[in-house]
Amino acid sequence: MTDVTALMIILPLAMIACAVFVAICRDLLYAVVVLAVMSLLLAFQFYLLKAPDVAMAEAGVGAAVTTAIFIISIRATERKE
């Protein structure tokens, strides 16, 4: 099995693990960080699928801008412990 084939198996499993963690996480900030990691994994998957333009858009918008908006929104609200 080649390295690219192994990555094509490992990346979707890692994205599923991230999605499950986001769904069950009680702390919103941790969930947003894991969501950003999942978005970066998705961008890398797009790059492996020979779509570098889509990968750059996903990394820029999905990981950077969306994460920043979520973190700003979370900081603007009160946290209940």
mmCIF file of C-alpha atoms in Angstrom, residues 3-45:
data_model
loop_
_atom_site.group_PDB
_atom_site.id
_atom_site.type_symbol
_atom_site.label_atom_id
_atom_site.label_comp_id
_atom_site.label_asym_id
_atom_site.label_seq_id
_atom_site.Cartn_x
_atom_site.Cartn_y
_atom_site.Cartn_z
ATOM 1 C CA ASP A 3 1.642 6.386 1.340
ATOM 2 C CA VAL A 4 -1.089 8.247 -0.544
ATOM 3 C CA THR A 5 -3.447 5.290 -0.284
ATOM 4 C CA ALA A 6 -2.810 5.076 3.440
ATOM 5 C CA LEU A 7 -3.555 8.791 3.789
ATOM 6 C CA MET A 8 -6.779 8.353 1.817
ATOM 7 C CA ILE A 9 -7.872 5.879 4.503
ATOM 8 C CA ILE A 10 -6.511 7.660 7.573
ATOM 9 C CA LEU A 11 -7.744 11.191 6.784
ATOM 10 C CA PRO A 12 -11.477 10.348 6.584
ATOM 11 C CA LEU A 13 -11.203 8.342 9.807
ATOM 12 C CA ALA A 14 -9.497 11.276 11.528
ATOM 13 C CA MET A 15 -12.211 13.626 10.238
ATOM 14 C CA ILE A 16 -14.906 11.304 11.595
ATOM 15 C CA ALA A 17 -13.139 11.228 14.971
ATOM 16 C CA CYS A 18 -12.997 15.032 14.990
ATOM 17 C CA ALA A 19 -16.685 15.287 14.088
ATOM 18 C CA VAL A 20 -17.644 12.933 16.912
ATOM 19 C CA PHE A 21 -15.518 14.914 19.373
ATOM 20 C CA VAL A 22 -17.154 18.179 18.247
ATOM 21 C CA ALA A 23 -20.595 16.653 18.753
ATOM 22 C CA ILE A 24 -19.925 15.362 22.277
ATOM 23 C CA CYS A 25 -17.648 18.130 23.569
ATOM 24 C CA ARG A 26 -19.136 20.253 26.327
ATOM 25 C CA ASP A 27 -16.683 23.161 26.017
ATOM 26 C CA LEU A 28 -17.433 25.294 22.982
ATOM 27 C CA LEU A 29 -13.894 26.603 22.605
ATOM 28 C CA TYR A 30 -12.454 23.084 22.390
ATOM 29 C CA ALA A 31 -15.162 22.173 19.898
ATOM 30 C CA VAL A 32 -14.263 25.137 17.682
ATOM 31 C CA VAL A 33 -10.564 24.236 17.753
ATOM 32 C CA VAL A 34 -11.304 20.624 16.807
ATOM 33 C CA LEU A 35 -13.633 21.878 14.070
ATOM 34 C CA ALA A 36 -10.724 23.928 12.691
ATOM 35 C CA VAL A 37 -8.515 20.825 12.764
ATOM 36 C CA MET A 38 -11.200 18.906 10.894
ATOM 37 C CA SER A 39 -11.360 21.675 8.302
ATOM 38 C CA LEU A 40 -7.577 21.524 7.824
ATOM 39 C CA LEU A 41 -7.776 17.754 7.402
ATOM 40 C CA LEU A 42 -10.472 18.272 4.793
ATOM 41 C CA ALA A 43 -8.286 20.807 2.996
ATOM 42 C CA PHE A 44 -5.456 18.291 2.946
ATOM 43 C CA GLN A 45 -7.856 15.667 1.572
#
